[in-house]
Tab-separated table of C-alpha atoms in Angstrom:
chain	number	residue	atom	x	y	z
A	228	MET	CA	77.123	-1.512	-139.054
A	229	ARG	CA	78.648	-4.222	-136.870
A	230	ILE	CA	80.434	-3.110	-133.715
A	231	ASN	CA	82.663	-5.372	-131.654
A	232	PRO	CA	82.022	-5.162	-127.877
A	233	LEU	CA	85.772	-4.585	-127.484
A	234	GLN	CA	85.349	-1.192	-129.127
A	235	ILE	CA	83.016	-0.097	-126.352
A	236	ILE	CA	85.466	-1.258	-123.689
A	237	LEU	CA	88.363	0.528	-125.377
A	238	LEU	CA	86.303	3.710	-125.490
A	239	ILE	CA	86.174	3.681	-121.694
A	240	LEU	CA	89.768	2.669	-121.090
A	241	ILE	CA	91.167	5.665	-122.937
A	242	ILE	CA	89.300	8.124	-120.694
A	243	PRO	CA	91.459	9.122	-117.678
A	244	ILE	CA	89.339	8.922	-114.528
A	245	SER	CA	89.344	8.493	-110.768
A	246	ILE	CA	86.244	7.234	-108.990
A	247	TYR	CA	83.365	6.655	-106.811
A	248	SER	CA	79.713	5.933	-107.431
A	249	GLN	CA	76.381	4.355	-106.655
A	250	ILE	CA	74.229	2.447	-109.158
A	251	GLY	CA	71.102	1.163	-107.438
A	252	HIS	CA	71.470	-2.599	-107.493
A	253	GLY	CA	74.246	-2.130	-110.018
A	254	PHE	CA	72.517	-2.587	-113.339
A	255	SER	CA	69.320	-0.573	-113.151
A	256	PHE	CA	69.718	0.537	-116.788
A	257	ASP	CA	69.586	-2.984	-118.225
A	258	ASN	CA	66.317	-4.066	-119.879
A	259	TYR	CA	66.688	-7.406	-118.075
A	260	THR	CA	66.736	-6.049	-114.520
A	261	GLY	CA	63.401	-7.664	-113.673
A	262	ILE	CA	62.605	-7.381	-109.976
A	263	TYR	CA	65.765	-5.303	-109.434
A	264	GLY	CA	64.472	-2.637	-111.806
A	265	SER	CA	61.611	-1.874	-109.425
A	266	VAL	CA	64.142	-0.484	-106.928
A	267	THR	CA	65.043	2.469	-109.180
A	268	ASN	CA	61.687	2.782	-110.979
A	269	PRO	CA	58.570	0.797	-110.010
A	270	ALA	CA	57.210	1.117	-113.564
A	271	ASN	CA	60.035	-1.092	-114.864
A	272	THR	CA	58.253	-4.291	-113.861
A	273	ALA	CA	55.589	-4.011	-116.600
A	274	GLN	CA	56.823	-5.646	-119.839
A	275	SER	CA	60.053	-6.512	-118.033
A	276	LYS	CA	61.045	-9.398	-120.365
A	277	TYR	CA	60.201	-11.930	-117.647
A	278	ARG	CA	57.129	-13.992	-116.960
A	279	TRP	CA	58.535	-14.711	-113.486
A	280	HIS	CA	61.656	-13.242	-111.914
A	281	ILE	CA	62.655	-14.528	-108.489
A	282	ASN	CA	65.432	-12.941	-106.450
A	283	ALA	CA	67.262	-15.292	-104.108
A	284	ILE	CA	69.537	-12.651	-102.591
A	285	SER	CA	71.149	-9.427	-103.728
A	286	TYR	CA	73.506	-7.075	-101.929
A	287	ASN	CA	74.398	-3.489	-102.726
A	288	GLN	CA	76.869	-1.529	-100.588
A	289	LEU	CA	78.154	1.989	-101.107
A	290	GLY	CA	80.715	3.440	-98.727
A	291	ILE	CA	82.379	6.810	-99.278
A	292	ALA	CA	84.556	8.728	-96.829
A	293	ASP	CA	87.150	11.440	-97.422
A	294	PHE	CA	88.828	10.407	-94.147
A	295	GLY	CA	89.046	6.762	-93.130
A	296	THR	CA	87.324	3.828	-94.809
A	297	ILE	CA	84.166	1.764	-94.276
A	298	ASP	CA	84.535	-1.970	-93.631
A	299	TYR	CA	82.104	-3.894	-95.859
A	300	PHE	CA	82.590	-7.162	-94.022
A	301	ASN	CA	82.153	-5.839	-90.476
A	302	ILE	CA	78.690	-4.382	-90.755
A	303	GLU	CA	78.273	-3.918	-87.005
A	304	GLY	CA	81.066	-1.374	-87.268
A	305	ASN	CA	79.069	0.908	-89.525
A	306	PRO	CA	78.396	4.368	-88.084
A	307	ASN	CA	75.952	4.734	-85.221
A	308	GLY	CA	76.623	8.312	-84.207
A	309	PHE	CA	80.306	8.613	-83.382
A	310	ASN	CA	81.948	5.348	-84.394
A	311	GLY	CA	81.993	3.131	-87.440
A	312	VAL	CA	84.732	4.417	-89.723
A	313	ASN	CA	87.977	2.468	-89.937
A	314	PHE	CA	90.755	5.021	-89.474
A	315	GLU	CA	93.718	2.721	-90.107
A	316	GLU	CA	93.854	3.744	-93.786
A	317	HIS	CA	93.043	6.850	-95.828
A	318	ASN	CA	93.713	9.012	-92.790
A	319	SER	CA	95.857	11.865	-94.107
A	320	ASN	CA	93.022	14.229	-95.063
A	321	SER	CA	91.810	15.372	-91.662
A	322	SER	CA	89.849	18.621	-91.468
A	323	ASN	CA	86.919	20.201	-89.651
A	324	SER	CA	84.635	19.298	-92.558
A	325	ASN	CA	85.194	15.618	-93.350
A	326	PHE	CA	82.255	13.597	-94.661
A	327	MET	CA	81.068	9.997	-94.931
A	328	VAL	CA	78.141	8.204	-96.599
A	329	SER	CA	77.261	4.530	-96.153
A	330	ASP	CA	74.306	2.901	-97.924
A	331	SER	CA	73.627	-0.825	-97.523
A	332	ASP	CA	70.731	-2.564	-99.294
A	333	VAL	CA	70.030	-6.291	-99.060
A	334	MET	CA	67.124	-7.561	-101.156
A	335	LEU	CA	65.757	-10.694	-99.509
A	336	PRO	CA	63.757	-13.322	-101.448
A	337	SER	CA	61.399	-11.358	-103.704
A	338	VAL	CA	59.339	-12.108	-106.784
A	339	LEU	CA	58.004	-10.410	-109.923
A	340	TYR	CA	55.107	-11.792	-111.984
A	341	ASN	CA	53.947	-10.430	-115.345
A	342	ILE	CA	50.218	-11.134	-115.432
A	343	ASN	CA	50.025	-10.331	-119.139
A	344	ASP	CA	51.469	-7.860	-121.662
A	345	ASN	CA	49.966	-4.904	-119.794
A	346	HIS	CA	50.105	-5.687	-116.068
A	347	ALA	CA	52.721	-6.871	-113.584
A	348	VAL	CA	52.933	-7.282	-109.812
A	349	GLY	CA	55.820	-7.843	-107.443
A	350	LEU	CA	56.606	-8.583	-103.808
A	351	ILE	CA	59.833	-6.925	-102.649
A	352	ILE	CA	61.478	-7.464	-99.249
A	353	ARG	CA	64.561	-5.436	-98.366
A	354	SER	CA	66.807	-4.818	-95.358
A	355	ARG	CA	68.403	-1.378	-95.542
A	356	SER	CA	70.695	0.915	-93.603
A	357	PHE	CA	71.868	4.425	-94.336
A	358	SER	CA	74.381	6.711	-92.629
A	359	ASP	CA	75.633	10.142	-93.555
A	360	PHE	CA	78.132	12.227	-91.609
A	361	SER	CA	79.037	15.741	-92.715
A	362	ASN	CA	81.361	18.422	-91.345
A	363	PHE	CA	82.922	16.194	-88.696
A	364	ASN	CA	86.512	16.525	-87.542
A	365	GLY	CA	88.182	13.385	-88.843
A	366	GLN	CA	91.112	13.354	-86.446
A	367	LEU	CA	88.861	13.882	-83.417
A	368	LEU	CA	86.625	10.942	-84.356
A	369	ALA	CA	89.669	8.804	-85.097
A	370	ASP	CA	91.124	9.541	-81.666
A	371	LEU	CA	87.774	8.949	-79.935
A	372	ASN	CA	87.489	5.531	-81.587
A	373	ASN	CA	91.108	4.606	-80.888
A	374	GLY	CA	90.999	5.636	-77.231
A	375	PHE	CA	93.420	8.491	-77.947
A	376	GLU	CA	96.209	5.976	-78.585
A	377	ASN	CA	99.214	7.598	-80.272
A	378	THR	CA	97.289	10.810	-80.792
A	379	GLU	CA	99.247	13.953	-81.583
A	380	GLY	CA	96.487	16.135	-80.190
A	381	GLY	CA	95.263	19.304	-81.842
A	382	LYS	CA	92.428	21.777	-82.208
A	383	PHE	CA	88.938	21.013	-83.482
A	384	ASN	CA	85.888	23.043	-84.489
A	385	ALA	CA	83.388	20.566	-85.873
A	386	VAL	CA	79.769	20.875	-86.948
A	387	PHE	CA	78.013	17.514	-86.538
A	388	LYS	CA	75.272	16.496	-88.978
A	389	ASN	CA	75.186	12.771	-88.381
A	390	THR	CA	72.177	10.523	-88.988
A	391	THR	CA	72.051	6.721	-89.094
A	392	GLN	CA	69.015	4.497	-89.478
A	393	GLN	CA	68.256	0.879	-90.254
A	394	TRP	CA	64.938	-0.488	-91.364
A	395	LYS	CA	63.251	-3.323	-93.220
A	396	GLU	CA	60.517	-2.916	-95.793
A	397	ILE	CA	57.917	-5.120	-97.430
A	398	GLY	CA	56.763	-3.632	-100.725
A	399	LEU	CA	53.878	-4.518	-103.029
A	400	ASN	CA	54.580	-3.373	-106.583
A	401	TYR	CA	52.074	-2.850	-109.398
A	402	ALA	CA	52.837	-1.521	-112.883
A	403	PHE	CA	50.700	-1.249	-116.005
A	404	VAL	CA	50.908	-0.097	-119.614
A	405	LEU	CA	49.060	3.201	-120.077
A	406	LEU	CA	49.723	3.735	-123.808
A	407	ASN	CA	50.915	1.367	-126.510
A	408	SER	CA	50.614	2.926	-129.978
A	409	ASN	CA	52.692	2.546	-133.130
A	410	TYR	CA	55.420	4.950	-132.051
A	411	HIS	CA	54.767	5.764	-128.410
A	412	PHE	CA	54.681	3.620	-125.269
A	413	ILE	CA	54.060	4.663	-121.647
A	414	LYS	CA	53.961	2.566	-118.497
A	415	ILE	CA	53.340	3.672	-114.907
A	416	GLY	CA	54.059	1.924	-111.645
A	417	GLY	CA	54.166	2.248	-107.898
A	418	THR	CA	55.369	0.335	-104.863
A	419	ALA	CA	53.542	0.613	-101.536
A	420	LYS	CA	55.754	-0.214	-98.558
A	421	TYR	CA	55.265	-1.189	-94.959
A	422	LEU	CA	58.323	0.015	-93.034
A	423	MET	CA	59.740	-1.609	-89.900
A	424	GLY	CA	62.295	0.527	-88.097
A	425	ASN	CA	65.066	-1.324	-86.305
A	426	LYS	CA	67.052	1.567	-84.857
A	427	ALA	CA	67.910	5.180	-85.557
A	428	VAL	CA	70.352	7.675	-84.084
A	429	GLU	CA	71.177	11.317	-84.721
A	430	ALA	CA	73.906	13.670	-83.490
A	431	ARG	CA	73.674	17.373	-84.354
A	432	GLY	CA	75.508	20.446	-83.156
A	433	THR	CA	78.997	21.879	-82.690
A	434	LEU	CA	82.034	21.084	-80.588
A	435	ALA	CA	85.097	23.330	-80.398
A	436	GLY	CA	88.273	22.919	-78.378
A	437	ASN	CA	91.630	21.165	-78.205
A	438	TYR	CA	93.405	18.224	-76.579
A	439	THR	CA	96.966	17.209	-75.823
A	440	GLN	CA	99.202	14.476	-77.146
A	441	GLY	CA	98.828	10.903	-75.864
A	442	ASN	CA	96.000	9.016	-74.133
A	443	SER	CA	96.325	10.882	-70.837
A	444	GLY	CA	95.402	14.449	-70.030
A	445	GLU	CA	92.251	16.349	-70.887
A	446	VAL	CA	90.023	17.328	-73.777
A	447	ASN	CA	89.311	21.041	-73.414
A	448	PHE	CA	86.028	22.248	-74.871
A	449	ASN	CA	85.665	25.968	-75.601
A	450	SER	CA	81.986	25.509	-76.418
A	451	ILE	CA	79.463	22.670	-76.505
A	452	ASP	CA	76.159	22.698	-78.373
A	453	LEU	CA	75.239	19.086	-79.105
A	454	SER	CA	71.946	17.207	-79.357
A	455	TYR	CA	71.874	13.410	-79.376
A	456	LEU	CA	68.980	11.022	-79.943
A	457	ASN	CA	69.092	7.248	-80.005
A	458	THR	CA	65.960	5.114	-80.355
A	459	THR	CA	67.652	2.284	-78.414
A	460	GLY	CA	67.836	4.512	-75.348
A	461	GLU	CA	71.611	4.129	-75.106
A	462	SER	CA	73.939	7.127	-75.252
A	463	ASN	CA	77.164	5.154	-74.736
A	464	LEU	CA	77.306	3.628	-78.210
A	465	GLN	CA	80.776	4.953	-78.811
A	466	ASN	CA	82.221	2.173	-76.663
A	467	ASN	CA	79.361	-0.313	-76.765
A	468	PRO	CA	80.409	-3.520	-78.580
A	469	GLU	CA	76.793	-4.514	-79.195
A	470	LYS	CA	75.923	-4.482	-82.870
A	471	PHE	CA	73.936	-1.471	-83.930
A	472	TYR	CA	72.731	-3.169	-87.094
A	473	SER	CA	70.437	-6.173	-86.903
A	474	ASN	CA	70.909	-9.274	-89.018
A	475	ALA	CA	69.534	-8.711	-92.519
A	476	PHE	CA	67.755	-12.091	-92.457
A	477	GLY	CA	66.156	-11.800	-89.048
A	478	ASN	CA	65.132	-9.410	-86.332
A	479	PHE	CA	62.046	-8.076	-88.057
A	480	GLU	CA	61.458	-6.212	-84.851
A	481	ASN	CA	58.959	-3.418	-84.811
A	482	ASN	CA	60.744	-0.767	-82.751
A	483	GLY	CA	59.243	1.725	-85.174
A	484	SER	CA	56.818	1.480	-88.051
A	485	GLY	CA	55.486	3.525	-90.917
A	486	TYR	CA	54.400	3.565	-94.536
A	487	GLY	CA	56.150	4.666	-97.685
A	488	GLY	CA	56.419	4.101	-101.386
A	489	ASP	CA	57.959	4.765	-104.788
A	490	ILE	CA	56.284	6.076	-107.955
A	491	GLY	CA	57.541	6.212	-111.523
A	492	PHE	CA	56.825	6.228	-115.234
A	493	VAL	CA	58.632	5.130	-118.404
A	494	TYR	CA	58.197	6.563	-121.913
A	495	GLU	CA	59.533	4.850	-125.041
A	496	TRP	CA	59.809	6.266	-128.555
A	497	ARG	CA	59.489	3.418	-131.042
A	498	PRO	CA	60.218	4.569	-134.604
A	499	ARG	CA	60.080	2.217	-137.571
A	500	GLU	CA	63.793	1.416	-137.646
A	501	THR	CA	63.627	-0.236	-134.197
A	502	ASN	CA	59.923	-1.139	-133.939
A	503	ARG	CA	60.047	-4.119	-136.262
A	504	VAL	CA	58.447	-7.086	-134.564
A	505	ASP	CA	57.385	-10.194	-136.402
A	506	VAL	CA	53.645	-10.892	-136.152
A	507	ARG	CA	54.461	-14.125	-134.371
A	508	SER	CA	56.707	-12.378	-131.839
A	509	ASN	CA	55.834	-11.222	-128.355
A	510	ALA	CA	56.575	-7.469	-128.269
A	511	GLY	CA	57.044	-7.613	-124.502
A	512	ALA	CA	59.993	-9.991	-124.874
A	513	VAL	CA	62.098	-7.851	-127.242
A	514	ASN	CA	63.283	-4.233	-127.267
A	515	THR	CA	61.527	-2.022	-129.802
A	516	TYR	CA	62.442	1.497	-128.660
A	517	LYS	CA	65.022	3.926	-129.999
A	518	LEU	CA	64.805	6.251	-127.011
A	519	LYS	CA	63.564	5.562	-123.485
A	520	ILE	CA	62.947	8.205	-120.800
A	521	ASN	CA	62.135	7.308	-117.205
A	522	ALA	CA	61.553	9.245	-114.005
A	523	SER	CA	60.771	8.177	-110.462
A	524	ILE	CA	60.558	9.491	-106.917
A	525	LEU	CA	61.959	6.979	-104.451
A	526	ASP	CA	61.717	6.493	-100.691
A	527	ILE	CA	58.664	8.548	-99.930
A	528	GLY	CA	57.591	7.965	-96.334
A	529	SER	CA	58.773	7.864	-92.750
A	530	ILE	CA	59.101	5.673	-89.660
A	531	LYS	CA	57.682	6.671	-86.277
A	532	TYR	CA	59.317	5.383	-83.110
A	533	LYS	CA	56.577	5.416	-80.465
A	534	SER	CA	58.561	4.336	-77.423
A	535	SER	CA	59.779	6.791	-74.817
A	536	ILE	CA	62.558	8.165	-76.982
A	537	GLU	CA	65.019	10.489	-75.236
A	538	LYS	CA	66.666	13.440	-76.953
A	539	ASP	CA	69.419	15.062	-74.932
A	540	SER	CA	70.543	18.611	-75.743
A	541	LEU	CA	73.872	19.563	-74.175
A	542	PHE	CA	75.025	23.172	-74.025
A	543	SER	CA	77.885	25.145	-72.506
A	544	ASN	CA	79.541	28.448	-73.397
A	545	ALA	CA	82.045	28.159	-70.574
A	546	PRO	CA	85.362	26.333	-71.007
A	547	THR	CA	84.901	22.686	-70.018
A	548	SER	CA	87.664	20.125	-69.472
A	549	ILE	CA	87.090	16.365	-69.409
A	550	GLU	CA	89.668	13.713	-68.648
A	551	LYS	CA	90.382	11.477	-71.612
A	552	ASN	CA	89.896	8.422	-69.401
A	553	GLU	CA	86.330	9.539	-68.638
A	554	ILE	CA	85.565	9.736	-72.361
A	555	ILE	CA	87.227	6.366	-73.010
A	556	ASP	CA	85.264	4.683	-70.182
A	557	ASN	CA	81.863	6.349	-70.589
A	558	GLY	CA	81.663	7.555	-74.159
A	559	LEU	CA	81.643	11.145	-75.347
A	560	VAL	CA	77.970	11.978	-74.707
A	561	GLU	CA	77.869	10.506	-71.202
A	562	ALA	CA	81.140	12.155	-70.276
A	563	ILE	CA	79.826	15.562	-71.337
A	564	LYS	CA	76.496	15.013	-69.518
A	565	GLN	CA	78.275	14.346	-66.236
A	566	LYS	CA	79.942	17.787	-66.149
A	567	SER	CA	78.221	20.196	-63.795
A	568	ASP	CA	78.868	23.233	-65.983
A	569	VAL	CA	77.064	21.656	-68.959
A	570	THR	CA	73.321	22.279	-69.270
A	571	SER	CA	71.383	19.129	-70.186
A	572	ASN	CA	67.876	19.472	-71.575
A	573	LEU	CA	66.342	16.011	-71.747
A	574	GLN	CA	63.170	15.606	-73.850
A	575	GLN	CA	61.061	12.462	-74.086
A	576	GLY	CA	58.421	11.379	-76.593
A	577	GLU	CA	57.874	10.128	-80.146
A	578	VAL	CA	60.226	10.784	-83.046
A	579	THR	CA	59.767	10.321	-86.798
A	580	PHE	CA	62.638	9.569	-89.161
A	581	ALA	CA	62.060	10.226	-92.874
A	582	LEU	CA	63.498	8.024	-95.604
A	583	PRO	CA	66.249	9.469	-97.861
A	584	ARG	CA	63.859	10.648	-100.596
A	585	SER	CA	65.342	11.143	-104.079
A	586	LEU	CA	64.502	11.893	-107.712
A	587	ASN	CA	65.784	9.497	-110.385
A	588	ILE	CA	65.744	10.511	-114.082
A	589	GLY	CA	67.196	8.432	-116.916
A	590	VAL	CA	67.548	8.457	-120.706
A	591	ASP	CA	68.415	5.264	-122.608
A	592	TYR	CA	69.381	5.287	-126.302
A	593	ILE	CA	70.032	2.441	-128.739
A	594	LEU	CA	73.232	2.914	-130.751
A	595	PHE	CA	73.388	2.200	-134.480
A	596	ASN	CA	69.843	0.742	-134.373
A	597	ASN	CA	71.517	-2.367	-133.012
A	598	LYS	CA	69.516	-3.816	-130.133
A	599	SER	CA	72.650	-4.948	-128.289
A	600	TYR	CA	74.422	-1.592	-127.846
A	601	TYR	CA	73.114	1.183	-125.608
A	602	ILE	CA	74.147	4.419	-123.959
A	603	ASN	CA	72.409	5.590	-120.799
A	604	LEU	CA	72.434	8.906	-118.928
A	605	ASN	CA	71.064	8.864	-115.384
A	606	TYR	CA	70.625	11.590	-112.768
A	607	ILE	CA	69.963	11.050	-109.061
A	608	LYS	CA	68.987	14.126	-107.050
A	609	SER	CA	68.476	14.083	-103.299
A	610	LEU	CA	65.161	15.605	-102.229
A	611	THR	CA	66.324	15.925	-98.627
A	612	LYS	CA	69.094	18.168	-97.334
A	613	GLN	CA	71.922	17.538	-94.907
A	614	GLU	CA	70.446	20.254	-92.692
A	615	ASP	CA	67.099	18.413	-92.398
A	616	LEU	CA	66.574	16.769	-89.030
A	617	PHE	CA	65.841	13.051	-88.652
A	618	THR	CA	66.587	12.013	-92.209
A	619	ASN	CA	69.462	11.069	-94.489
A	620	SER	CA	70.587	12.785	-97.662
A	621	ARG	CA	71.661	10.909	-100.786
A	622	LEU	CA	74.525	11.869	-103.047
A	623	ASP	CA	73.706	13.797	-106.228
A	624	LEU	CA	75.005	11.654	-109.087
A	625	ILE	CA	75.205	11.964	-112.871
A	626	THR	CA	76.057	8.644	-114.533
A	627	LEU	CA	76.893	7.843	-118.158
A	628	THR	CA	76.798	4.115	-118.923
A	629	PRO	CA	77.655	2.424	-122.233
A	630	ARG	CA	76.536	-1.199	-122.237
A	631	TYR	CA	76.324	-4.336	-124.322
A	632	GLU	CA	73.107	-6.253	-123.660
A	633	THR	CA	71.586	-9.559	-124.679
A	634	GLN	CA	69.046	-11.808	-123.013
A	635	LYS	CA	71.656	-13.986	-121.315
A	636	PHE	CA	74.599	-11.601	-120.988
A	637	SER	CA	75.226	-7.910	-120.349
A	638	VAL	CA	78.264	-5.802	-119.522
A	639	TYR	CA	78.026	-2.170	-118.411
A	640	LEU	CA	80.677	0.476	-117.749
A	641	PRO	CA	79.308	3.328	-115.601
A	642	ILE	CA	81.126	6.650	-115.387
A	643	THR	CA	79.767	8.836	-112.579
A	644	TYR	CA	80.172	12.464	-111.576
A	645	GLU	CA	79.366	13.136	-107.911
A	646	GLN	CA	78.196	16.725	-107.555
A	647	ASN	CA	78.793	17.085	-103.798
A	648	SER	CA	82.556	16.511	-104.080
A	649	SER	CA	83.092	16.975	-107.866
A	650	ASP	CA	84.688	13.511	-108.018
A	651	VAL	CA	84.510	11.295	-111.112
A	652	SER	CA	84.216	7.522	-110.883
A	653	ALA	CA	84.053	4.462	-113.102
A	654	GLY	CA	83.397	0.758	-112.780
A	655	ILE	CA	82.244	-2.386	-114.510
A	656	GLY	CA	79.392	-4.848	-114.018
A	657	VAL	CA	78.391	-8.128	-115.620
A	658	ARG	CA	75.100	-10.026	-115.800
A	659	PHE	CA	75.398	-13.649	-116.895
A	660	GLY	CA	72.293	-15.791	-116.563
A	661	PRO	CA	71.196	-15.825	-112.899
A	662	ILE	CA	74.282	-13.988	-111.579
A	663	THR	CA	75.001	-10.275	-111.484
A	664	ILE	CA	78.200	-8.869	-109.992
A	665	GLY	CA	80.246	-5.722	-110.231
A	666	SER	CA	81.414	-2.456	-108.764
A	667	ALA	CA	80.731	1.104	-109.802
A	668	ALA	CA	83.976	2.096	-108.086
A	669	LEU	CA	86.479	-0.406	-109.437
A	670	SER	CA	89.172	2.196	-110.114
A	671	ASN	CA	89.443	2.901	-106.369
A	672	LEU	CA	90.563	-0.670	-105.840
A	673	ILE	CA	93.253	-0.226	-108.477
A	674	MET	CA	94.371	3.295	-107.525
A	675	ASP	CA	93.816	3.447	-103.752
A	676	GLY	CA	93.782	-0.207	-102.671
A	677	TYR	CA	90.242	-0.238	-101.279
A	678	ILE	CA	86.772	-0.424	-102.769
A	679	LYS	CA	83.876	1.990	-102.261
A	680	HIS	CA	81.048	0.168	-104.013
A	681	LEU	CA	80.134	-3.493	-104.405
A	682	TYR	CA	77.070	-5.402	-105.517
A	683	PHE	CA	76.016	-8.895	-106.445
A	684	GLY	CA	72.756	-10.687	-107.085
A	685	LEU	CA	71.543	-14.252	-107.480
A	686	ASN	CA	68.171	-14.815	-109.135
A	687	LEU	CA	65.982	-17.228	-111.086
A	688	PRO	CA	64.919	-15.678	-114.430
A	689	LEU	CA	61.963	-17.148	-116.301
A	690	PHE	CA	61.757	-15.167	-119.535
A	691	GLN	CA	58.753	-14.223	-121.630
A	692	ASP	CA	58.427	-16.381	-124.752
A	693	VAL	CA	59.851	-14.551	-127.757
A	694	PHE	CA	57.353	-16.319	-130.010
A	695	ARG	CA	53.721	-16.615	-129.129
């Protein structure tokens, strides 16, 4: 049965949806992901359809906020504790429980090499940053960042669970074929990582109170219970113009270090109707499965900052008033610390930040026994919680992706359900030769005027020979 690719596209267009999403490097379901496939499952590199696959540069950015937006092209403005969200747009949904997630992943020059049909190795270098804010008061943070300009004032009762970290990692990947029988195929892989922490910051606790209209007057706190830690040793980041994030291509500074890794496996069911390979053909260069199941645990590990890190715990049950000008000039944390009726408990020592560990499970199915049409179901589950200290928490995502795939060209149409907010999202991505580009949140651009997810990649693919 011959199916036109247009039919697949029409299938998606008739489904009414709104959006947001995250898809690894954007096309982790494709059988031609190569070195990119190791990011979502390190076992993918074995029999990856490539003899060599060289990444020049790839960029994956997810930014989700229910109040304000995240500026993709001003990366120094990403959150570092209290700042980082652009409040000029999407600012009508203020509450005491707003949330924000920002995940940036730049893969620097990296390489995959298939030694033979059963073994593959890879060198993967990435620059990453992750921020998650939950239960913050959107209007309060907007006014703090805008210097209380044109504020209408109001009450706030916010629970802060804010963690931001940036790090670089050098990973050595190895994957091998464990079983290759007539109908069953299993491969296993792992990536060992050396982690270099650039910076990390965390703000936890509660603030309750009110403030008046305009940029003069006071902010009145009914209660303060706030802890703040910053590995740079600076507590005035709210107003500090210095970039929190280091350049992705440089600054391999070793402010903190640690070890981590990913592990995964892939199972393929290869019945007769799809497992028909000519004796002269290289089975590793063509798809022979009907059903593929994969599972991986990603971002195991942590980074220890050994310098004299300061954690400041601020507490007050008594009403405390602070002039807005003091907060504007000194930053929120410093302004609170300077009040005599606020107890400050300063601790000094080492601190360890864990990576945002997650479980990734996927099922891939060939439609109509045609090796160009696929349907994929993928589930990402965070293995860390928002309540956990010194770590980030990923979004829980369920993604259904129809795709059309050939060696030189692929198009995929992910539809994602985000469990934390119950939102549904959709997007489109294209791989054509050495270029991959797309967004898993394209409908936001159409419906809301801004984009929440973007990725692109430039690589040099050297395929396995189809014929031996």
